[in-house]
XYZ file of C-alpha atoms in Angstrom:
115
model
C 76.855 59.835 77.434
C 77.357 59.293 81.113
C 78.117 61.916 83.714
C 80.673 61.171 86.444
C 80.849 63.339 89.548
C 83.799 63.541 91.965
C 83.997 64.590 95.618
C 80.458 65.900 95.948
C 78.872 67.455 98.983
C 75.407 68.872 99.667
C 76.102 71.938 97.494
C 78.224 70.822 94.492
C 80.663 68.327 92.987
C 84.336 69.294 93.037
C 84.625 67.959 89.473
C 82.239 66.636 86.851
C 83.161 64.619 83.757
C 80.980 64.597 80.644
C 81.635 64.184 76.933
C 85.432 64.039 77.273
C 85.564 67.234 79.346
C 86.277 67.692 83.059
C 84.713 70.703 84.785
C 86.463 71.582 88.053
C 84.449 73.735 90.479
C 86.044 76.826 91.959
C 88.743 75.701 94.413
C 89.991 77.655 97.427
C 92.837 77.066 99.861
C 92.354 75.010 103.032
C 94.913 77.001 105.015
C 93.571 80.548 104.842
C 96.359 81.907 107.035
C 98.683 81.985 104.029
C 99.126 84.865 101.606
C 97.980 84.962 97.977
C 100.945 82.978 96.632
C 100.597 80.266 99.322
C 96.834 80.021 98.823
C 97.265 79.812 95.037
C 99.817 77.014 95.438
C 97.336 75.107 97.618
C 94.530 75.609 95.099
C 96.688 74.412 92.217
C 97.652 71.254 94.145
C 93.916 70.594 94.714
C 93.269 71.064 91.001
C 96.108 68.647 90.156
C 94.511 66.049 92.441
C 91.041 66.465 90.957
C 92.374 66.242 87.396
C 94.370 63.105 88.261
C 91.239 61.531 89.772
C 89.445 62.257 86.459
C 92.351 60.803 84.439
C 93.737 64.011 82.983
C 96.283 66.712 83.788
C 97.062 70.429 83.688
C 98.567 69.963 80.209
C 94.986 69.544 78.943
C 93.367 72.517 80.665
C 91.279 74.449 78.145
C 90.272 77.430 80.253
C 90.702 78.866 83.723
C 88.805 81.479 85.711
C 90.735 83.091 88.549
C 89.169 85.322 91.156
C 91.365 87.412 93.472
C 90.043 89.609 96.251
C 92.456 92.398 95.360
C 93.659 92.733 91.760
C 96.869 94.322 93.127
C 97.765 90.799 94.315
C 97.651 89.445 90.744
C 101.467 89.322 90.529
C 101.723 87.085 93.610
C 99.058 84.780 92.214
C 100.787 84.799 88.812
C 104.102 83.771 90.402
C 102.452 80.579 91.711
C 100.512 80.066 88.487
C 103.643 80.454 86.302
C 105.638 77.995 88.437
C 102.790 75.461 88.090
C 101.366 75.865 84.584
C 102.592 73.846 81.625
C 104.248 76.551 79.481
C 103.696 74.516 76.301
C 99.963 74.154 76.957
C 98.687 77.367 78.539
C 94.881 77.630 78.762
C 92.671 80.564 77.964
C 92.393 82.464 81.258
C 90.583 85.343 82.884
C 91.529 86.994 86.196
C 88.931 89.087 87.956
C 88.776 90.939 91.258
C 85.865 89.624 93.361
C 84.627 89.351 96.917
C 84.855 85.706 98.005
C 82.719 83.736 100.497
C 85.138 84.132 103.403
C 87.177 87.337 103.850
C 90.272 85.215 104.533
C 90.022 83.639 101.072
C 92.307 85.530 98.711
C 92.007 83.445 95.514
C 89.627 80.972 93.876
C 90.329 79.086 90.660
C 88.001 77.089 88.367
C 89.209 75.122 85.303
C 87.762 73.219 82.362
C 89.943 70.413 81.035
C 89.960 67.907 78.182
C 90.228 64.212 79.137
């Protein structure tokens, strides 16, 4: 089976396809001046783009890992997530409080998706 990598840099690929599965690396917002909801919306748009590039969509997400810098902001993140997610095809998901690479980053999301 072949491995296809998307949008790589010197550290990692933004997405990797193998065996009918797409692995999307943790995505963060580009505009870090926004709050949790705005950053989450940005991240979800990036995920949509990566999944489209790999020929799949959010309806086929199997699992998601969400990291927020303050678990008290989970409701704001969930507002963006709920508006975006396919309610008929919700993935398994975990949300964890974590320190991220840049203190302005408020949320990071990683997904695994079927093709």
